[in-house]
Short mmCIF file of C-alpha atoms in Angstrom, two decimals:
data_model
loop_
_atom_site.label_atom_id
_atom_site.label_comp_id
_atom_site.label_asym_id
_atom_site.label_seq_id
_atom_site.Cartn_x
_atom_site.Cartn_y
_atom_site.Cartn_z
CA MET A 102 7.36 68.02 -48.33
CA ASN A 103 9.45 65.46 -50.20
CA LEU A 104 9.63 62.68 -47.61
CA LEU A 105 12.36 60.82 -49.49
CA ARG A 106 14.45 63.95 -49.42
CA VAL A 107 13.82 64.42 -45.72
CA ALA A 108 14.76 60.84 -44.94
CA LEU A 109 17.97 60.98 -46.90
CA LEU A 110 18.81 64.31 -45.38
CA GLY A 111 18.87 62.49 -42.08
CA LEU A 112 20.45 59.27 -43.24
CA ALA A 113 22.99 60.20 -45.88
CA ALA A 114 25.44 62.95 -45.06
CA LEU A 115 24.71 62.85 -41.35
CA VAL A 116 25.11 59.13 -40.70
CA ALA A 117 28.37 58.76 -38.90
CA VAL A 118 30.21 57.30 -35.97
CA ILE A 119 27.52 57.19 -33.32
CA LEU A 120 24.78 56.78 -35.90
CA GLY A 121 25.50 53.40 -37.31
CA PHE A 122 29.04 52.10 -37.27
CA ALA A 123 28.77 48.53 -35.97
CA TYR A 124 31.84 47.04 -34.38
CA TRP A 125 30.58 43.77 -32.95
CA GLY A 126 29.90 41.61 -35.99
CA ALA A 127 28.29 38.22 -36.22
CA ARG A 128 30.13 35.42 -34.51
CA PRO A 129 32.21 33.50 -37.03
CA ASP A 130 30.85 30.07 -37.88
CA GLY A 131 32.31 27.38 -35.68
CA SER A 132 33.65 29.76 -33.03
CA ALA A 133 33.11 28.71 -29.45
CA VAL A 134 30.46 30.39 -27.34
CA PRO A 135 32.22 31.91 -24.32
CA GLY A 136 31.38 30.46 -20.93
CA PRO A 137 30.31 32.38 -17.82
CA GLN A 138 33.83 32.68 -16.45
CA GLU A 139 35.18 33.95 -19.73
CA ILE A 140 32.37 36.48 -20.03
CA ALA A 141 32.92 37.65 -16.45
CA ALA A 142 36.64 38.12 -17.09
CA SER A 143 35.87 39.98 -20.31
CA ARG A 144 33.46 42.27 -18.50
CA ARG A 145 36.09 43.18 -15.91
CA ALA A 146 38.55 43.89 -18.70
CA VAL A 147 36.06 46.15 -20.51
CA GLU A 148 35.28 48.05 -17.31
CA ARG A 149 38.96 48.58 -16.54
CA LEU A 150 39.69 49.71 -20.07
CA ALA A 151 36.77 52.13 -20.13
CA SER A 152 37.39 53.67 -16.70
CA ALA A 153 41.15 53.91 -17.07
CA SER A 154 41.19 55.53 -20.51
CA PRO A 155 42.66 59.04 -20.25
CA ASP A 156 40.65 60.03 -23.33
CA TYR A 157 37.29 58.33 -22.91
CA GLY A 158 37.13 57.64 -19.18
CA GLY A 159 35.14 60.79 -18.49
CA TYR A 160 32.66 59.96 -21.23
CA PHE A 161 32.06 56.45 -19.95
CA ASP A 162 31.63 57.78 -16.41
CA ALA A 163 29.10 60.36 -17.63
CA LEU A 164 27.23 57.69 -19.58
CA LYS A 165 27.13 55.41 -16.53
CA THR A 166 25.79 58.23 -14.34
CA ALA A 167 23.17 59.48 -16.80
CA TYR A 168 21.96 56.13 -18.14
CA PRO A 169 23.13 53.32 -15.86
CA SER A 170 20.91 50.65 -17.43
CA ASP A 171 22.22 51.47 -20.89
CA TYR A 172 25.77 51.34 -19.60
CA GLU A 173 25.13 47.92 -18.06
CA ALA A 174 23.60 46.66 -21.30
CA PHE A 175 26.62 47.94 -23.22
CA LEU A 176 28.98 46.13 -20.84
CA SER A 177 27.03 42.92 -21.21
CA ARG A 178 27.12 43.01 -25.00
CA ALA A 179 30.79 43.91 -25.09
CA SER A 180 31.62 41.15 -22.63
CA GLU A 181 30.16 38.51 -24.90
CA ARG A 182 32.98 39.09 -27.38
CA PRO A 183 36.12 38.05 -25.45
CA GLY A 184 39.21 38.98 -27.38
CA GLU A 185 37.33 41.62 -29.39
CA SER A 186 36.63 44.02 -26.54
CA ASP A 187 40.14 45.36 -25.97
CA ASP A 188 39.96 48.35 -28.33
CA VAL A 189 38.84 51.42 -26.40
CA ASP A 190 38.08 53.40 -29.56
CA ALA A 191 35.74 50.69 -30.81
CA LEU A 192 34.14 50.50 -27.36
CA ALA A 193 33.50 54.24 -27.34
CA ILE A 194 31.94 54.06 -30.80
CA GLU A 195 29.76 51.14 -29.77
CA ALA A 196 28.62 52.72 -26.51
CA ALA A 197 27.65 55.96 -28.22
CA ARG A 198 25.88 54.11 -31.02
CA ASP A 199 23.87 52.07 -28.51
CA LEU A 200 22.89 55.24 -26.66
CA ARG A 201 21.66 56.75 -29.91
CA ARG A 202 19.46 53.74 -30.50
CA SER A 203 17.90 53.83 -27.06
CA HIS A 204 17.62 57.56 -26.35
CA GLY A 205 18.73 59.43 -29.46
CA VAL A 206 15.23 60.67 -30.24
CA LEU A 207 15.44 62.91 -27.17
CA ALA A 208 18.21 64.92 -28.81
CA ALA A 209 15.63 66.25 -31.30
CA ARG A 210 14.21 68.32 -28.43
CA ALA A 211 17.55 69.71 -27.33
CA ASP A 212 18.36 73.38 -27.17
CA GLY A 213 19.58 74.81 -30.47
CA ALA A 214 23.05 75.41 -29.09
CA ALA A 215 23.32 71.74 -28.07
CA LEU A 216 22.30 70.67 -31.58
CA ASP A 217 24.86 73.04 -33.05
CA ARG A 218 27.64 71.51 -30.96
CA TYR A 219 26.52 68.02 -31.96
CA PHE A 220 26.64 68.75 -35.67
CA ASP A 221 29.76 70.90 -35.39
CA ALA A 222 31.52 67.85 -33.98
CA ARG A 223 30.21 65.77 -36.87
CA ARG A 224 31.43 68.34 -39.37
CA ALA A 225 34.89 68.40 -37.79
CA ILE A 226 35.25 64.63 -38.27
CA LEU A 227 34.13 64.86 -41.88
CA GLY A 228 36.63 67.63 -42.54
CA ALA A 229 39.46 65.56 -41.09
CA LEU A 230 38.43 62.57 -43.19
CA ALA A 231 38.28 64.72 -46.31
CA ALA A 232 41.85 65.82 -45.74
CA GLN A 233 43.11 62.30 -45.08
CA ASP A 234 41.07 59.68 -46.92
CA ARG A 235 38.39 60.59 -49.47
CA ARG A 236 37.18 56.98 -49.76
CA LEU A 237 36.60 56.77 -46.01
CA CYS A 238 35.04 60.21 -46.13
CA VAL A 239 32.40 58.90 -48.54
CA ASP A 240 31.92 55.77 -46.44
CA PHE A 241 31.39 58.02 -43.42
CA LEU A 242 28.70 59.96 -45.29
CA TYR A 243 26.75 56.79 -45.91
CA GLY A 244 27.40 54.96 -42.66
CA GLY A 245 29.95 52.37 -43.79
CA GLY A 246 33.64 51.61 -43.38
CA HIS A 247 33.48 50.90 -39.66
CA ALA A 248 36.73 48.96 -39.42
CA ASP A 249 38.74 51.67 -41.14
CA PHE A 250 36.95 54.30 -39.07
CA VAL A 251 38.08 52.69 -35.84
CA ALA A 252 41.66 53.09 -37.03
CA PHE A 253 40.95 56.71 -37.96
CA ALA A 254 39.36 57.36 -34.57
CA ARG A 255 42.43 56.00 -32.84
CA ASP A 256 44.46 58.82 -34.39
CA HIS A 257 41.76 61.45 -33.89
CA ARG A 258 40.44 60.75 -30.43
CA PRO A 259 39.61 64.37 -29.55
CA LEU A 260 37.26 64.51 -32.53
CA LEU A 261 35.51 61.26 -31.64
CA LEU A 262 35.30 62.27 -27.99
CA ALA A 263 33.74 65.62 -28.91
CA LEU A 264 31.13 63.82 -31.00
CA ALA A 265 30.29 61.31 -28.29
CA GLN A 266 30.14 63.95 -25.55
CA SER A 267 28.04 66.37 -27.57
CA GLY A 268 25.65 63.55 -28.48
CA LEU A 269 25.20 62.59 -24.84
CA ALA A 270 24.78 66.24 -23.86
CA ALA A 271 22.10 66.79 -26.52
CA ILE A 272 20.20 63.72 -25.34
CA LYS A 273 20.34 64.83 -21.70
CA ASP A 274 19.27 68.35 -22.62
CA GLY A 275 16.41 67.09 -24.75
CA ALA A 276 15.18 64.83 -21.95
CA GLU A 277 14.48 67.94 -19.88
CA ARG A 278 12.40 69.63 -22.59
CA PRO A 279 8.82 68.36 -23.08
CA GLU A 280 8.11 70.39 -26.20
CA ARG A 281 8.89 68.97 -29.64
CA ARG A 282 10.51 71.35 -32.10
CA PRO A 283 8.35 72.04 -35.19
CA ALA A 284 9.16 69.99 -38.28
CA PRO A 285 11.16 71.70 -41.04
CA GLN A 286 9.14 73.44 -43.73
CA GLU A 287 9.38 73.17 -47.48
CA GLU A 288 11.00 76.60 -47.59
CA ASP A 289 13.74 75.36 -45.25
CA PHE A 290 14.74 72.73 -47.80
CA ARG A 291 14.48 75.18 -50.69
CA ALA A 292 16.80 77.52 -48.83
CA LEU A 293 19.26 74.68 -48.27
CA GLU A 294 19.23 73.60 -51.89
CA ASN A 295 19.65 77.17 -53.13
CA ALA A 296 22.54 77.68 -50.73
CA LEU A 297 24.22 74.50 -51.98
CA ARG A 298 23.92 75.70 -55.57
CA ALA A 299 25.39 79.05 -54.55
CA GLN A 300 28.39 77.13 -53.17
CA GLY A 301 28.95 75.62 -56.60
CA LEU A 302 27.63 72.10 -56.04
CA SER A 303 26.53 70.35 -59.19
CA ASN A 304 23.00 69.11 -59.74
CA ALA A 305 24.37 65.57 -59.54
CA ALA A 306 26.03 66.18 -56.18
CA ILE A 307 22.91 67.79 -54.75
CA GLY A 308 20.79 64.93 -56.04
CA ALA A 309 23.14 62.38 -54.51
CA LEU A 310 23.16 64.07 -51.11
CA LEU A 311 19.53 65.15 -50.77
CA ASP A 312 17.63 62.63 -52.87
CA GLY A 313 19.90 59.59 -52.75
CA ARG A 314 20.23 59.47 -56.52
CA SER A 315 22.82 57.23 -58.14
CA TYR A 316 24.52 57.94 -61.43
CA ASP A 317 26.23 56.00 -64.15
CA PRO A 318 29.11 56.58 -63.99
CA PRO A 319 28.93 57.28 -60.24
CA LEU A 320 30.28 60.48 -58.75
CA GLY A 321 33.93 60.22 -57.81
CA ASP A 322 35.06 60.09 -54.19
CA ASP A 323 36.67 63.52 -54.42
CA GLU A 324 33.50 65.22 -55.65
CA LEU A 325 31.14 63.42 -53.30
CA CYS A 326 33.34 63.90 -50.25
CA GLN A 327 33.78 67.60 -50.95
CA ALA A 328 30.06 67.91 -51.55
CA GLY A 329 29.45 66.37 -48.13
CA VAL A 330 31.81 68.85 -46.48
CA THR A 331 30.06 71.71 -48.26
CA TYR A 332 26.69 70.29 -47.30
CA LEU A 333 27.38 70.30 -43.58
CA LYS A 334 29.01 73.74 -43.73
CA THR A 335 26.01 75.09 -45.62
CA LEU A 336 23.58 73.60 -43.13
CA ALA A 337 25.51 75.25 -40.31
CA ALA A 338 25.19 78.63 -42.04
CA LEU A 339 21.39 78.55 -42.48
CA PRO A 340 19.30 80.90 -40.33
CA GLN A 341 19.20 79.36 -36.89
CA GLU A 342 15.51 78.44 -36.70
CA ALA A 343 15.59 76.67 -40.07
CA ARG A 344 18.88 75.02 -39.17
CA TRP A 345 17.60 73.75 -35.84
CA ARG A 346 14.41 72.41 -37.40
CA ILE A 347 16.41 70.42 -39.94
CA TYR A 348 18.93 69.24 -37.35
CA ALA A 349 16.20 68.12 -34.97
CA PHE A 350 14.25 66.28 -37.62
CA ALA A 351 17.39 64.56 -38.91
CA VAL A 352 18.29 63.44 -35.37
CA GLU A 353 14.81 62.02 -34.84
CA LEU A 354 14.84 60.13 -38.12
CA MET A 355 18.24 58.64 -37.39
CA ALA A 356 17.28 57.61 -33.88
CA ARG A 357 14.26 55.74 -35.24
CA SER A 358 16.16 54.06 -38.08
#
């Protein structure tokens, strides 16, 4: 099996909101370190914002119930950025990303239906980005553009919520299953590549998505974004056992990245 291809399968077109967008950046040089009182006030503000959100409140409650220590760690990190923790969309992204880092590997064991819902939610976000902003669509494919994505999420909260909820559900489901799903086979990847060609993707687009190749001149945003949309749709249409093997392996790779 081409390990580079496998790695990029997990880390290129599937890297998205809960798989790498960082919101809390490095503290600007010269900025004051918040004191205990300021951190405590910030924590209360984060808790109120999370629990009172009509969109994300249920997700934060579910996260707190399922993984209380992770929720507490998230609150602590968010509280250390007074003045930067008042955006509920960014908080939801950050909480889900942190959960992926700590428990995301469990989702690789989830039931196939749970994996389908997880990647269906991912595909829905990519489709919305493709229709609105091809540059951000490409950034989304490769895990960048976090600041612009927060603004996008603010206008597409149901999509972000579906992604966060399905990610948490897959992790919880996987935690109850001791058996690891078999790794994808070489024929699974051949089937995927053949299906992509049948959808009209160019050799360059397939190489960019599956092998991480770069070109001079580079592929345009329109072509690469549309290739990403086609990629996720094609994955979803593979026979279920092959699809679930690829999904599970991609989830595991991303969780360990």
